mmCIF file of C-alpha atoms in Angstrom:
data_model
loop_
_atom_site.group_PDB
_atom_site.id
_atom_site.type_symbol
_atom_site.label_atom_id
_atom_site.label_comp_id
_atom_site.label_asym_id
_atom_site.label_seq_id
_atom_site.Cartn_x
_atom_site.Cartn_y
_atom_site.Cartn_z
ATOM 1 C CA UNK A 28 60.987 -98.242 48.429
ATOM 2 C CA UNK A 29 60.044 -95.656 46.279
ATOM 3 C CA UNK A 30 62.609 -93.928 43.691
ATOM 4 C CA UNK A 31 62.212 -90.539 42.333
ATOM 5 C CA UNK A 32 64.290 -89.546 39.173
ATOM 6 C CA UNK A 33 65.622 -86.020 40.033
ATOM 7 C CA UNK A 34 67.584 -85.902 36.458
ATOM 8 C CA UNK A 35 68.251 -88.505 33.785
ATOM 9 C CA UNK A 36 70.228 -86.213 31.480
ATOM 10 C CA UNK A 37 74.325 -85.709 31.202
ATOM 11 C CA UNK A 38 76.447 -82.938 32.366
ATOM 12 C CA UNK A 39 75.045 -80.592 29.412
ATOM 13 C CA UNK A 40 71.428 -80.413 30.158
ATOM 14 C CA UNK A 41 68.888 -80.966 27.371
ATOM 15 C CA UNK A 42 67.781 -78.691 26.073
ATOM 16 C CA UNK A 43 71.112 -76.729 25.792
ATOM 17 C CA UNK A 44 71.320 -73.215 24.948
ATOM 18 C CA UNK A 45 73.062 -73.757 22.048
ATOM 19 C CA UNK A 46 71.224 -76.765 20.367
ATOM 20 C CA UNK A 47 68.213 -74.795 19.136
ATOM 21 C CA UNK A 48 67.806 -76.488 15.681
ATOM 22 C CA UNK A 49 68.386 -79.881 16.995
ATOM 23 C CA UNK A 50 65.049 -81.585 17.023
ATOM 24 C CA UNK A 51 65.625 -83.286 20.472
ATOM 25 C CA UNK A 52 65.845 -79.821 21.739
ATOM 26 C CA UNK A 53 63.076 -78.613 20.514
ATOM 27 C CA UNK A 54 60.995 -81.623 21.723
ATOM 28 C CA UNK A 55 62.487 -80.621 24.964
ATOM 29 C CA UNK A 56 61.413 -77.423 24.966
ATOM 30 C CA UNK A 57 57.730 -78.241 24.617
ATOM 31 C CA UNK A 58 55.885 -78.068 28.036
ATOM 32 C CA UNK A 59 55.862 -81.111 30.168
ATOM 33 C CA UNK A 60 58.113 -82.696 27.725
ATOM 34 C CA UNK A 61 59.902 -85.705 28.994
ATOM 35 C CA UNK A 62 62.862 -85.367 26.603
ATOM 36 C CA UNK A 63 64.015 -82.351 28.998
ATOM 37 C CA UNK A 64 66.498 -83.493 31.224
ATOM 38 C CA UNK A 65 68.550 -82.170 34.079
ATOM 39 C CA UNK A 66 71.883 -83.530 35.705
ATOM 40 C CA UNK A 67 71.439 -86.769 36.792
ATOM 41 C CA UNK A 68 70.409 -87.728 40.395
ATOM 42 C CA UNK A 69 67.557 -89.893 42.184
ATOM 43 C CA UNK A 70 65.767 -89.800 45.618
ATOM 44 C CA UNK A 71 65.069 -92.644 47.684
ATOM 45 C CA UNK A 72 62.535 -93.132 50.237
ATOM 46 C CA UNK A 73 60.858 -95.762 52.448
ATOM 47 C CA UNK A 74 57.371 -96.662 51.995
ATOM 48 C CA UNK A 75 55.592 -99.633 53.933
ATOM 49 C CA UNK A 76 57.668 -99.468 56.913
ATOM 50 C CA UNK A 77 60.546 -100.428 55.506
ATOM 51 C CA UNK A 78 63.957 -99.890 57.988
ATOM 52 C CA UNK A 79 62.675 -99.784 61.186
ATOM 53 C CA UNK A 80 64.685 -97.467 62.799
ATOM 54 C CA UNK A 81 67.988 -96.181 63.378
ATOM 55 C CA UNK A 82 69.574 -93.120 61.054
ATOM 56 C CA UNK A 83 66.907 -94.780 57.948
ATOM 57 C CA UNK A 84 63.862 -95.256 60.273
ATOM 58 C CA UNK A 85 62.207 -93.079 57.539
ATOM 59 C CA UNK A 86 65.126 -92.600 54.840
ATOM 60 C CA UNK A 87 65.282 -90.339 52.596
ATOM 61 C CA UNK A 88 68.539 -90.429 50.364
ATOM 62 C CA UNK A 89 70.025 -88.560 47.738
ATOM 63 C CA UNK A 90 71.947 -89.824 45.077
ATOM 64 C CA UNK A 91 74.240 -87.205 43.712
ATOM 65 C CA UNK A 92 73.725 -83.526 44.266
ATOM 66 C CA UNK A 93 73.972 -81.913 40.565
ATOM 67 C CA UNK A 94 74.256 -78.241 39.724
ATOM 68 C CA UNK A 95 70.573 -78.564 39.262
ATOM 69 C CA UNK A 96 69.548 -79.126 42.820
ATOM 70 C CA UNK A 97 67.233 -76.367 43.695
ATOM 71 C CA UNK A 98 64.583 -77.429 40.622
ATOM 72 C CA UNK A 99 65.429 -80.915 41.706
ATOM 73 C CA UNK A 100 63.977 -80.649 45.259
ATOM 74 C CA UNK A 101 60.744 -79.287 43.821
ATOM 75 C CA UNK A 102 60.055 -82.621 42.404
ATOM 76 C CA UNK A 103 60.032 -84.312 45.873
ATOM 77 C CA UNK A 104 58.209 -81.057 47.238
ATOM 78 C CA UNK A 105 61.592 -80.260 49.215
ATOM 79 C CA UNK A 106 61.415 -83.331 51.290
ATOM 80 C CA UNK A 107 64.073 -83.519 54.095
ATOM 81 C CA UNK A 108 67.075 -85.319 53.208
ATOM 82 C CA UNK A 109 68.882 -87.573 55.714
ATOM 83 C CA UNK A 110 71.592 -88.947 53.749
ATOM 84 C CA UNK A 111 73.432 -88.100 50.534
ATOM 85 C CA UNK A 112 75.399 -90.807 48.727
ATOM 86 C CA UNK A 113 77.909 -89.282 46.160
ATOM 87 C CA UNK A 114 79.310 -91.559 43.191
ATOM 88 C CA UNK A 115 81.849 -89.133 42.386
ATOM 89 C CA UNK A 116 83.256 -85.616 42.037
ATOM 90 C CA UNK A 117 82.543 -83.977 38.895
ATOM 91 C CA UNK A 118 80.656 -80.938 39.057
ATOM 92 C CA UNK A 119 77.296 -82.611 37.430
ATOM 93 C CA UNK A 120 77.075 -85.390 40.627
ATOM 94 C CA UNK A 121 78.598 -82.819 43.362
ATOM 95 C CA UNK A 122 78.636 -79.309 42.323
ATOM 96 C CA UNK A 123 75.093 -78.590 44.071
ATOM 97 C CA UNK A 124 76.640 -79.183 47.539
ATOM 98 C CA UNK A 125 77.005 -75.535 48.691
ATOM 99 C CA UNK A 126 73.618 -74.731 47.345
ATOM 100 C CA UNK A 127 72.171 -77.931 49.365
ATOM 101 C CA UNK A 128 74.089 -76.544 52.015
ATOM 102 C CA UNK A 129 72.006 -73.336 51.671
ATOM 103 C CA UNK A 130 69.001 -74.659 51.255
ATOM 104 C CA UNK A 131 69.044 -77.246 54.342
ATOM 105 C CA UNK A 132 68.426 -76.479 57.829
ATOM 106 C CA UNK A 133 71.747 -75.802 59.666
ATOM 107 C CA UNK A 134 70.485 -78.112 62.759
ATOM 108 C CA UNK A 135 69.531 -80.771 60.375
ATOM 109 C CA UNK A 136 72.058 -81.528 57.901
ATOM 110 C CA UNK A 137 72.130 -84.749 56.007
ATOM 111 C CA UNK A 138 75.244 -86.982 56.044
ATOM 112 C CA UNK A 139 77.499 -87.171 53.045
ATOM 113 C CA UNK A 140 78.649 -90.469 52.721
ATOM 114 C CA UNK A 141 81.781 -90.460 49.638
ATOM 115 C CA UNK A 142 85.333 -91.740 49.147
ATOM 116 C CA UNK A 143 87.955 -89.744 51.220
ATOM 117 C CA UNK A 144 89.493 -89.144 47.791
ATOM 118 C CA UNK A 145 86.576 -87.746 46.321
ATOM 119 C CA UNK A 146 85.927 -85.128 49.531
ATOM 120 C CA UNK A 147 89.781 -84.499 49.242
ATOM 121 C CA UNK A 148 89.075 -83.037 45.456
ATOM 122 C CA UNK A 149 85.836 -81.732 46.484
ATOM 123 C CA UNK A 150 87.308 -79.361 48.965
ATOM 124 C CA UNK A 151 90.124 -78.327 46.495
ATOM 125 C CA UNK A 152 87.543 -77.673 43.866
ATOM 126 C CA UNK A 153 85.422 -75.452 46.296
ATOM 127 C CA UNK A 154 82.329 -77.485 46.215
ATOM 128 C CA UNK A 155 82.417 -78.897 49.921
ATOM 129 C CA UNK A 156 80.137 -77.351 52.202
ATOM 130 C CA UNK A 157 80.211 -77.831 56.392
ATOM 131 C CA UNK A 158 78.326 -81.259 55.881
ATOM 132 C CA UNK A 159 78.706 -84.100 58.502
ATOM 133 C CA UNK A 160 80.977 -86.632 56.724
ATOM 134 C CA UNK A 161 81.048 -90.406 56.547
ATOM 135 C CA UNK A 162 83.925 -92.073 54.638
ATOM 136 C CA UNK A 163 83.083 -95.108 52.411
ATOM 137 C CA UNK A 164 85.173 -97.649 50.593
ATOM 138 C CA UNK A 165 84.286 -99.769 47.839
ATOM 139 C CA UNK A 166 82.443 -102.933 48.741
ATOM 140 C CA UNK A 167 82.094 -102.002 52.493
ATOM 141 C CA UNK A 168 78.613 -103.042 53.424
ATOM 142 C CA UNK A 169 76.764 -100.646 55.601
ATOM 143 C CA UNK A 170 73.896 -101.944 57.330
ATOM 144 C CA UNK A 171 71.313 -99.978 59.067
ATOM 145 C CA UNK A 172 68.383 -102.829 60.595
ATOM 146 C CA UNK A 173 66.686 -104.113 57.950
ATOM 147 C CA UNK A 174 68.312 -101.709 55.329
ATOM 148 C CA UNK A 175 71.799 -102.010 53.688
ATOM 149 C CA UNK A 176 73.918 -100.173 50.953
ATOM 150 C CA UNK A 177 77.106 -101.428 49.238
ATOM 151 C CA UNK A 178 78.989 -99.084 47.210
ATOM 152 C CA UNK A 179 80.802 -100.908 44.423
ATOM 153 C CA UNK A 180 83.705 -99.339 42.112
ATOM 154 C CA UNK A 181 83.110 -98.541 38.391
ATOM 155 C CA UNK A 182 85.168 -96.907 35.975
ATOM 156 C CA UNK A 183 84.292 -93.838 34.735
ATOM 157 C CA UNK A 184 86.583 -90.917 33.999
ATOM 158 C CA UNK A 185 89.476 -93.212 34.244
ATOM 159 C CA UNK A 186 91.219 -90.568 36.282
ATOM 160 C CA UNK A 187 92.339 -90.776 40.106
ATOM 161 C CA UNK A 188 90.963 -87.588 40.961
ATOM 162 C CA UNK A 189 87.045 -88.823 39.671
ATOM 163 C CA UNK A 190 86.796 -92.160 41.443
ATOM 164 C CA UNK A 191 83.347 -93.449 40.865
ATOM 165 C CA UNK A 192 81.046 -95.501 42.637
ATOM 166 C CA UNK A 193 77.776 -97.182 41.979
ATOM 167 C CA UNK A 194 75.388 -98.661 44.430
ATOM 168 C CA UNK A 195 73.520 -101.852 45.874
ATOM 169 C CA UNK A 196 70.469 -100.725 47.878
ATOM 170 C CA UNK A 197 68.706 -103.788 49.860
ATOM 171 C CA UNK A 198 65.645 -103.493 51.780
ATOM 172 C CA UNK A 199 63.260 -106.384 52.466
ATOM 173 C CA UNK A 200 63.926 -109.101 49.762
ATOM 174 C CA UNK A 201 64.519 -106.354 47.204
ATOM 175 C CA UNK A 202 67.952 -105.287 45.762
ATOM 176 C CA UNK A 203 68.305 -102.130 43.477
ATOM 177 C CA UNK A 204 71.646 -101.181 41.691
ATOM 178 C CA UNK A 205 72.210 -97.614 40.905
ATOM 179 C CA UNK A 206 75.111 -96.776 38.422
ATOM 180 C CA UNK A 207 74.662 -93.523 36.805
ATOM 181 C CA UNK A 208 77.743 -92.927 35.473
ATOM 182 C CA UNK A 209 80.294 -95.929 34.120
ATOM 183 C CA UNK A 210 82.052 -97.370 31.284
ATOM 184 C CA UNK A 211 83.655 -100.496 32.699
ATOM 185 C CA UNK A 212 82.466 -102.581 35.512
ATOM 186 C CA UNK A 213 85.101 -104.496 37.322
ATOM 187 C CA UNK A 214 84.615 -108.547 37.745
ATOM 188 C CA UNK A 215 84.029 -107.896 41.303
ATOM 189 C CA UNK A 216 81.327 -105.198 41.020
ATOM 190 C CA UNK A 217 79.653 -107.637 38.837
ATOM 191 C CA UNK A 218 79.412 -110.413 41.075
ATOM 192 C CA UNK A 219 77.962 -107.975 43.517
ATOM 193 C CA UNK A 220 74.943 -106.828 41.855
ATOM 194 C CA UNK A 221 74.197 -109.840 39.343
ATOM 195 C CA UNK A 222 70.440 -110.775 39.559
ATOM 196 C CA UNK A 223 69.050 -107.445 40.905
ATOM 197 C CA UNK A 224 65.614 -106.997 41.094
ATOM 198 C CA UNK A 225 66.314 -103.495 39.660
ATOM 199 C CA UNK A 226 69.259 -101.539 38.282
ATOM 200 C CA UNK A 227 69.159 -98.159 36.906
ATOM 201 C CA UNK A 228 71.986 -97.856 34.230
ATOM 202 C CA UNK A 229 73.998 -95.251 32.346
ATOM 203 C CA UNK A 230 73.411 -94.717 29.032
ATOM 204 C CA UNK A 231 74.481 -91.637 27.822
ATOM 205 C CA UNK A 232 75.503 -92.667 24.186
ATOM 206 C CA UNK A 233 72.793 -94.073 21.648
ATOM 207 C CA UNK A 234 74.175 -96.295 18.755
ATOM 208 C CA UNK A 235 78.050 -95.233 18.880
ATOM 209 C CA UNK A 236 80.340 -96.116 22.035
ATOM 210 C CA UNK A 237 82.051 -93.070 23.691
ATOM 211 C CA UNK A 238 85.049 -93.164 25.980
ATOM 212 C CA UNK A 239 83.570 -92.784 29.539
ATOM 213 C CA UNK A 240 79.396 -93.898 29.309
ATOM 214 C CA UNK A 241 77.715 -96.727 28.171
ATOM 215 C CA UNK A 242 75.900 -96.748 24.621
ATOM 216 C CA UNK A 243 72.976 -98.845 23.942
ATOM 217 C CA UNK A 244 74.388 -101.848 22.562
ATOM 218 C CA UNK A 245 76.867 -101.977 25.285
ATOM 219 C CA UNK A 246 74.662 -101.792 28.227
ATOM 220 C CA UNK A 247 72.134 -104.258 26.583
ATOM 221 C CA UNK A 248 74.926 -106.795 26.928
ATOM 222 C CA UNK A 249 75.444 -106.192 30.402
ATOM 223 C CA UNK A 250 71.960 -106.370 31.127
ATOM 224 C CA UNK A 251 71.871 -110.041 29.391
ATOM 225 C CA UNK A 252 75.015 -110.590 31.547
ATOM 226 C CA UNK A 253 73.636 -109.766 34.807
ATOM 227 C CA UNK A 254 70.419 -111.176 34.495
ATOM 228 C CA UNK A 255 68.748 -108.180 35.876
ATOM 229 C CA UNK A 256 65.095 -108.472 36.392
ATOM 230 C CA UNK A 257 64.144 -104.954 35.271
ATOM 231 C CA UNK A 258 66.579 -101.876 34.052
ATOM 232 C CA UNK A 259 65.790 -98.123 34.044
ATOM 233 C CA UNK A 260 68.335 -96.199 31.817
ATOM 234 C CA UNK A 261 69.437 -92.627 32.835
ATOM 235 C CA UNK A 262 72.165 -90.191 32.123
ATOM 236 C CA UNK A 263 70.387 -90.092 28.760
ATOM 237 C CA UNK A 264 72.506 -88.079 26.307
ATOM 238 C CA UNK A 265 71.708 -85.824 22.897
ATOM 239 C CA UNK A 266 72.450 -88.279 20.670
ATOM 240 C CA UNK A 267 69.211 -90.227 21.682
ATOM 241 C CA UNK A 268 65.977 -89.451 19.779
ATOM 242 C CA UNK A 269 63.402 -87.504 21.830
ATOM 243 C CA UNK A 270 61.660 -89.698 24.341
ATOM 244 C CA UNK A 271 58.689 -91.128 22.835
ATOM 245 C CA UNK A 272 60.791 -92.606 19.994
ATOM 246 C CA UNK A 273 63.660 -93.898 22.435
ATOM 247 C CA UNK A 274 60.836 -95.912 24.328
ATOM 248 C CA UNK A 275 59.813 -97.611 21.267
ATOM 249 C CA UNK A 276 63.648 -98.425 20.475
ATOM 250 C CA UNK A 277 64.428 -99.431 23.472
ATOM 251 C CA UNK A 278 61.268 -101.893 24.090
ATOM 252 C CA UNK A 279 61.937 -103.452 20.582
ATOM 253 C CA UNK A 280 65.058 -104.439 21.980
ATOM 254 C CA UNK A 281 64.235 -105.731 25.429
ATOM 255 C CA UNK A 282 60.646 -105.882 27.395
ATOM 256 C CA UNK A 283 62.450 -105.473 30.776
ATOM 257 C CA UNK A 284 64.303 -102.333 29.767
ATOM 258 C CA UNK A 285 62.646 -99.060 30.110
ATOM 259 C CA UNK A 286 63.889 -95.278 29.522
ATOM 260 C CA UNK A 287 63.329 -93.077 32.673
ATOM 261 C CA UNK A 288 62.707 -89.344 32.663
ATOM 262 C CA UNK A 289 62.876 -86.340 34.917
ATOM 263 C CA UNK A 290 59.865 -86.527 37.573
ATOM 264 C CA UNK A 291 59.570 -90.564 37.328
ATOM 265 C CA UNK A 292 58.772 -92.347 40.659
ATOM 266 C CA UNK A 293 58.756 -95.877 40.779
ATOM 267 C CA UNK A 294 58.174 -98.457 43.539
ATOM 268 C CA UNK A 295 60.150 -101.498 44.292
#
């Protein structure tokens, strides 16, 4: 499985128009800077013969469709997307659906996997387009030959309008956790994802806790508890130092934890 980080930033992208004097924004404006971050999204694709047949025989999965989708698709050279898994209904996670619809070939639209509640509010907020839709629920295991996906509940917005999911992917003997937006992980979710080979986790805040996202001290405690083998941090907020400094800070805390950046490709 190959994973491409299409966006690793918060809802307010980095750099922002109103943060010209903030040093992180200055760094982010430099050509090729890894401190520049679009809204969080990731692309999962099969390599080496994973998932032998069915809908995911050559799976290309997009997690979340941000408002930055046009720029993000260039990072994967506009590869065909078979399916989309949404974490929740905020605009930074699903606000690019209509853009994706316009960019897709109408005869080959990807399935959108999300909760019934999320679809309901996306339609109300005018983000939804005419995609084929597959309703999912937390802890519902979906098996596609040797590839499986299990959504799990996380608490992010603390608002019934924005119920939020993380995802556990399994292919071969490898398990991957993706949870880009959360503050609290319920016990049943922790039980599901413990000991994963790779976890991609929300770490929007740096030193100090915030109401709806993880901070570095909090996520380090979770990583220790969950015994993840390897971790990449995403949803990196503007309070963090620039990328190079952040990498050094994280590596001093834990050798198996890494900072993601836009365009990063990893193989599991």
